Tab-separated table of C-alpha atoms in Angstrom:
chain	number	residue	atom	x	y	z
A	601	UNK	CA	-31.577	-35.231	-11.453
A	602	UNK	CA	-30.614	-34.288	-14.996
A	603	UNK	CA	-28.197	-31.494	-15.768
A	604	UNK	CA	-29.531	-27.977	-16.286
A	605	UNK	CA	-29.400	-26.829	-19.916
A	606	UNK	CA	-28.029	-23.303	-20.478
A	607	UNK	CA	-29.362	-22.719	-23.982
A	608	UNK	CA	-28.410	-19.040	-23.993
A	609	UNK	CA	-24.671	-19.550	-23.482
A	610	UNK	CA	-22.577	-17.991	-26.259
A	611	UNK	CA	-20.211	-20.442	-27.923
A	612	UNK	CA	-19.277	-18.609	-31.117
A	613	UNK	CA	-16.547	-16.053	-30.455
A	614	UNK	CA	-15.198	-15.550	-33.959
A	615	UNK	CA	-16.329	-11.911	-33.893
A	616	UNK	CA	-16.628	-11.363	-30.126
A	617	UNK	CA	-14.167	-10.714	-27.343
A	618	UNK	CA	-13.651	-13.594	-24.922
A	619	UNK	CA	-13.099	-13.515	-21.163
A	620	UNK	CA	-9.444	-14.444	-21.642
A	621	UNK	CA	-8.919	-11.721	-24.229
A	622	UNK	CA	-10.522	-9.059	-22.034
A	623	UNK	CA	-8.239	-9.967	-19.118
A	624	UNK	CA	-5.239	-10.559	-21.401
A	625	UNK	CA	-4.695	-13.887	-19.719
A	626	UNK	CA	-2.218	-14.898	-22.392
A	627	UNK	CA	0.152	-12.278	-20.956
A	628	UNK	CA	-0.802	-12.702	-17.309
A	629	UNK	CA	-0.529	-16.497	-17.206
A	630	UNK	CA	2.637	-16.679	-19.291
A	631	UNK	CA	4.523	-14.429	-16.864
A	632	UNK	CA	5.366	-17.108	-14.290
A	633	UNK	CA	8.741	-18.218	-15.604
A	634	UNK	CA	10.705	-20.281	-13.109
A	635	UNK	CA	14.388	-19.460	-13.554
A	636	UNK	CA	15.513	-22.407	-11.451
A	637	UNK	CA	12.901	-24.921	-12.574
A	638	UNK	CA	12.325	-25.711	-8.883
A	639	UNK	CA	8.735	-26.659	-7.994
A	640	UNK	CA	8.362	-24.108	-5.172
A	641	UNK	CA	9.586	-21.172	-7.214
A	642	UNK	CA	6.098	-21.064	-8.780
A	643	UNK	CA	4.610	-20.231	-5.368
A	644	UNK	CA	7.188	-17.480	-4.845
A	645	UNK	CA	6.512	-15.850	-8.218
A	646	UNK	CA	2.710	-16.063	-8.057
A	647	UNK	CA	2.489	-14.633	-4.534
A	648	UNK	CA	4.603	-11.629	-5.438
A	649	UNK	CA	2.827	-10.994	-8.729
A	650	UNK	CA	-0.567	-11.166	-7.024
A	651	UNK	CA	0.594	-8.714	-4.358
A	652	UNK	CA	1.797	-6.314	-7.049
A	653	UNK	CA	-1.647	-6.471	-8.693
A	654	UNK	CA	-3.326	-5.693	-5.376
A	655	UNK	CA	-0.853	-2.838	-4.866
A	656	UNK	CA	-1.839	-1.455	-8.265
A	657	UNK	CA	-5.441	-1.304	-7.071
A	658	UNK	CA	-4.416	0.270	-3.755
A	659	UNK	CA	-2.577	3.029	-5.636
A	660	UNK	CA	-5.525	3.496	-7.984
A	661	UNK	CA	-7.825	4.056	-4.994
A	662	UNK	CA	-5.394	6.067	-2.853
A	663	UNK	CA	-4.595	8.528	-5.633
A	664	UNK	CA	-8.285	8.942	-6.433
A	665	UNK	CA	-9.017	9.506	-2.731
A	666	UNK	CA	-6.310	12.167	-2.527
A	667	UNK	CA	-7.847	13.949	-5.512
A	668	UNK	CA	-11.340	13.675	-3.989
A	669	UNK	CA	-10.234	15.092	-0.621
A	670	UNK	CA	-8.496	17.980	-2.396
A	671	UNK	CA	-11.865	18.792	-4.012
A	672	UNK	CA	-13.656	18.540	-0.641
A	673	UNK	CA	-15.479	15.414	-1.791
A	674	UNK	CA	-14.972	13.460	1.426
A	675	UNK	CA	-17.861	10.958	1.083
A	676	UNK	CA	-16.518	9.912	-2.330
A	677	UNK	CA	-13.089	9.374	-0.771
A	678	UNK	CA	-14.545	7.181	1.990
A	679	UNK	CA	-15.608	4.479	-0.497
A	680	UNK	CA	-12.141	4.433	-2.046
A	681	UNK	CA	-10.397	4.232	1.314
A	682	UNK	CA	-12.740	1.459	2.489
A	683	UNK	CA	-11.790	-0.504	-0.623
A	684	UNK	CA	-8.099	-0.004	0.173
A	685	UNK	CA	-8.695	-1.540	3.600
A	686	UNK	CA	-10.373	-4.587	2.048
A	687	UNK	CA	-7.482	-5.053	-0.376
A	688	UNK	CA	-5.058	-4.805	2.525
A	689	UNK	CA	-6.847	-7.749	4.141
A	690	UNK	CA	-6.049	-9.800	1.051
A	691	UNK	CA	-2.344	-8.999	0.937
A	692	UNK	CA	-2.000	-9.622	4.680
A	693	UNK	CA	-3.487	-13.096	4.221
A	694	UNK	CA	-1.121	-13.753	1.308
A	695	UNK	CA	1.732	-14.126	3.796
A	696	UNK	CA	-0.004	-17.264	5.119
A	697	UNK	CA	0.407	-18.870	1.708
A	698	UNK	CA	4.053	-17.843	1.321
A	699	UNK	CA	4.843	-19.125	4.810
A	700	UNK	CA	4.295	-22.670	3.501
A	701	UNK	CA	7.683	-22.217	1.806
A	702	UNK	CA	10.314	-23.746	4.083
A	703	UNK	CA	13.905	-22.500	4.457
A	704	UNK	CA	15.236	-25.657	2.797
A	705	UNK	CA	12.943	-25.177	-0.205
A	706	UNK	CA	13.789	-21.491	-0.628
A	707	UNK	CA	17.541	-22.091	-0.619
A	708	UNK	CA	17.056	-24.378	-3.631
A	709	UNK	CA	16.209	-21.431	-5.889
A	710	UNK	CA	17.202	-18.269	-3.972
A	711	UNK	CA	20.346	-17.751	-6.068
A	712	UNK	CA	18.179	-17.509	-9.184
A	713	UNK	CA	16.825	-14.173	-7.898
A	714	UNK	CA	20.236	-12.509	-8.232
A	715	UNK	CA	19.938	-8.996	-6.763
A	716	UNK	CA	16.169	-8.840	-7.313
A	717	UNK	CA	14.261	-8.227	-4.080
A	718	UNK	CA	10.874	-7.133	-2.810
A	719	UNK	CA	12.790	-4.196	-1.319
A	720	UNK	CA	12.831	-2.827	-4.876
A	721	UNK	CA	9.037	-2.944	-5.346
A	722	UNK	CA	8.343	0.487	-6.803
A	723	UNK	CA	4.606	0.164	-6.180
A	724	UNK	CA	5.279	-0.420	-2.499
A	725	UNK	CA	7.358	2.787	-2.548
A	726	UNK	CA	4.547	4.681	-4.283
A	727	UNK	CA	2.145	3.497	-1.576
A	728	UNK	CA	4.567	4.672	1.120
A	729	UNK	CA	4.876	8.043	-0.634
A	730	UNK	CA	1.077	8.371	-0.838
A	731	UNK	CA	0.929	7.638	2.895
A	732	UNK	CA	3.618	10.265	3.522
A	733	UNK	CA	6.685	8.113	4.243
A	734	UNK	CA	9.552	9.615	2.200
A	735	UNK	CA	13.144	8.304	2.165
A	736	UNK	CA	15.422	10.134	-0.334
A	737	UNK	CA	17.990	7.336	-0.719
A	738	UNK	CA	15.281	4.975	-2.003
A	739	UNK	CA	15.059	6.869	-5.295
A	740	UNK	CA	18.546	5.742	-6.355
A	741	UNK	CA	17.306	2.171	-6.736
A	742	UNK	CA	15.169	3.156	-9.723
A	743	UNK	CA	17.611	5.260	-11.761
A	744	UNK	CA	17.977	2.433	-14.318
A	745	UNK	CA	14.500	3.190	-15.704
A	746	UNK	CA	14.242	6.938	-16.394
A	747	UNK	CA	10.457	6.966	-16.901
A	748	UNK	CA	9.916	5.115	-13.641
A	749	UNK	CA	12.416	7.351	-11.868
A	750	UNK	CA	10.462	10.434	-12.984
A	751	UNK	CA	7.178	8.908	-11.804
A	752	UNK	CA	8.648	8.116	-8.406
A	753	UNK	CA	10.238	11.563	-8.050
A	754	UNK	CA	6.915	13.209	-8.859
A	755	UNK	CA	5.108	11.104	-6.238
A	756	UNK	CA	7.952	11.720	-3.775
A	757	UNK	CA	7.471	15.488	-4.042
A	758	UNK	CA	3.653	15.449	-4.087
A	759	UNK	CA	1.417	15.839	-1.030
A	760	UNK	CA	0.306	12.551	0.487
A	761	UNK	CA	-3.123	11.665	1.784
A	762	UNK	CA	-2.428	13.054	5.256
A	763	UNK	CA	-1.273	16.344	3.765
A	764	UNK	CA	-4.617	16.769	1.985
A	765	UNK	CA	-6.419	15.690	5.170
A	766	UNK	CA	-4.629	18.490	7.027
A	767	UNK	CA	-5.728	20.874	4.289
A	768	UNK	CA	-9.307	19.627	4.807
A	769	UNK	CA	-8.996	20.578	8.477
A	770	UNK	CA	-7.967	24.077	7.434
A	771	UNK	CA	-10.871	24.277	4.993
A	772	UNK	CA	-13.221	23.361	7.840
A	773	UNK	CA	-12.050	26.433	9.756
A	774	UNK	CA	-9.430	24.972	12.104
A	775	UNK	CA	-6.420	27.261	12.793
A	776	UNK	CA	-3.869	24.997	11.119
A	777	UNK	CA	-0.256	26.173	10.873
A	778	UNK	CA	-0.119	27.688	7.368
A	779	UNK	CA	3.469	26.499	6.872
A	780	UNK	CA	2.119	22.945	6.683
A	781	UNK	CA	0.096	23.759	3.575
A	782	UNK	CA	3.131	24.900	1.582
A	783	UNK	CA	5.823	22.751	3.176
A	784	UNK	CA	8.298	20.567	1.298
A	785	UNK	CA	6.224	17.409	0.835
A	786	UNK	CA	9.338	15.353	0.068
A	787	UNK	CA	10.094	15.452	3.802
A	788	UNK	CA	8.297	12.918	5.989
A	789	UNK	CA	5.704	14.634	8.179
A	790	UNK	CA	6.631	14.653	11.864
A	791	UNK	CA	3.592	16.199	13.547
A	792	UNK	CA	2.312	19.642	14.523
A	793	UNK	CA	0.471	20.972	17.608
A	794	UNK	CA	-2.199	22.754	15.533
A	795	UNK	CA	-3.068	19.515	13.745
A	796	UNK	CA	-3.200	17.665	17.061
A	797	UNK	CA	-5.558	20.286	18.484
A	798	UNK	CA	-7.806	20.121	15.411
A	799	UNK	CA	-8.175	16.338	15.495
A	800	UNK	CA	-8.870	16.475	19.238
A	801	UNK	CA	-11.743	18.875	18.582
A	802	UNK	CA	-13.050	16.624	15.794
A	803	UNK	CA	-13.100	13.616	18.119
A	804	UNK	CA	-14.720	15.621	20.914
A	805	UNK	CA	-17.537	16.849	18.672
A	806	UNK	CA	-18.169	13.952	16.301
A	807	UNK	CA	-21.676	15.082	15.273
A	808	UNK	CA	-20.447	18.497	14.175
A	809	UNK	CA	-17.409	17.181	12.313
A	810	UNK	CA	-18.788	13.839	11.134
A	811	UNK	CA	-17.059	13.803	7.739
A	812	UNK	CA	-13.662	14.683	9.208
A	813	UNK	CA	-14.175	12.079	11.920
A	814	UNK	CA	-14.966	9.463	9.278
A	815	UNK	CA	-11.886	10.492	7.306
A	816	UNK	CA	-9.722	10.123	10.395
A	817	UNK	CA	-11.040	6.647	11.148
A	818	UNK	CA	-10.567	5.529	7.517
A	819	UNK	CA	-6.949	6.664	7.708
A	820	UNK	CA	-6.433	4.813	10.993
A	821	UNK	CA	-7.861	1.664	9.384
A	822	UNK	CA	-5.350	1.915	6.551
A	823	UNK	CA	-2.357	2.582	8.791
A	824	UNK	CA	-3.357	-0.232	11.139
A	825	UNK	CA	-3.587	-2.685	8.239
A	826	UNK	CA	-0.355	-1.473	6.668
A	827	UNK	CA	1.485	-2.066	9.923
A	828	UNK	CA	-0.045	-5.534	10.172
A	829	UNK	CA	1.208	-6.192	6.629
A	830	UNK	CA	4.670	-4.974	7.597
A	831	UNK	CA	4.697	-7.203	10.678
A	832	UNK	CA	3.582	-10.282	8.731
A	833	UNK	CA	6.211	-9.494	6.106
A	834	UNK	CA	8.906	-9.332	8.765
A	835	UNK	CA	7.833	-12.571	10.461
A	836	UNK	CA	7.498	-14.459	7.162
A	837	UNK	CA	10.981	-13.382	6.083
A	838	UNK	CA	12.348	-14.324	9.496
A	839	UNK	CA	10.661	-17.713	9.233
A	840	UNK	CA	12.167	-18.430	5.810
A	841	UNK	CA	15.661	-16.851	5.873
A	842	UNK	CA	16.232	-15.947	9.514
A	843	UNK	CA	18.575	-12.964	9.884
A	844	UNK	CA	20.292	-13.333	6.498
A	845	UNK	CA	20.872	-10.271	4.313
A	846	UNK	CA	18.150	-9.784	1.687
A	847	UNK	CA	18.843	-10.591	-1.957
A	848	UNK	CA	18.723	-6.865	-2.710
A	849	UNK	CA	21.378	-6.081	-0.081
A	850	UNK	CA	19.040	-4.860	2.664
A	851	UNK	CA	19.509	-6.065	6.239
A	852	UNK	CA	16.376	-8.179	5.817
A	853	UNK	CA	14.513	-8.758	9.059
A	854	UNK	CA	16.471	-5.993	10.809
A	855	UNK	CA	15.251	-3.409	8.270
A	856	UNK	CA	11.686	-4.724	8.300
A	857	UNK	CA	11.601	-4.534	12.097
A	858	UNK	CA	13.002	-0.975	12.086
A	859	UNK	CA	10.040	0.476	10.162
A	860	UNK	CA	7.365	-1.042	12.397
A	861	UNK	CA	7.394	1.901	14.815
A	862	UNK	CA	6.918	4.571	12.156
A	863	UNK	CA	3.521	6.298	12.250
A	864	UNK	CA	2.103	7.828	9.073
A	865	UNK	CA	-0.583	9.834	10.860
A	866	UNK	CA	0.861	10.542	14.343
A	867	UNK	CA	-1.873	12.852	15.670
A	868	UNK	CA	-4.575	10.287	14.913
A	869	UNK	CA	-2.891	7.901	17.309
A	870	UNK	CA	-2.023	10.516	19.926
A	871	UNK	CA	-5.621	11.736	20.092
A	872	UNK	CA	-6.663	8.418	21.608
A	873	UNK	CA	-4.539	9.139	24.658
A	874	UNK	CA	-5.763	12.733	24.954
A	875	UNK	CA	-9.509	12.030	24.767
């Protein structure tokens, strides 16, 4: 069979924007500079840059969802949170690609990283802040860039998505502890009996509290996926460098394993036992 002719395809772009220009591919595709010149360093750079792009989208959706929940626009937030879950699937699978890097290959260019480390990913920190996980000592890492430091401090002190979900419970008429609504949001949430009781009622009367039930399940989806990402991160690092200290000075696998037990939304997990 002969080839199909696409007579309508545009070929003259002297006065029109191209695909590459729209996506600024000249900047994106020129940003993979191998400092060691080693073949496998390209994999390492691309994987981490791609993950940072996905994280940018996660933050875009999480922050919009927080704003929507604050305005009592729960259905709008559901679409954003569902998209976060789909993005999380992508970054979880990315570890499969990085795991093709063997320990022998990584040692060939590891020194080129200097003190740079994924531990310093500020977008990962912003995601943790949006999910309510706040660690004060983390902020010191970013003091070099004052604009970034201010952005992180602002996010550190702002209510996370679970804080606005708790406010939504109060708005729905549940007797939530009022101290939670004005608490210091820079402190990681630890749980509260009034929140536990409210979620239990939501799960016992799904038809009446359908939107809150949907919100709860969307949050569980996100925490579940984030913990899967953390686990895959830990196992990939263990596979490549064992128990060595990270390039940024962290304890590496030991640190990554230590955060696996943290729960962002504790009552949403406890309610499963109480039902």
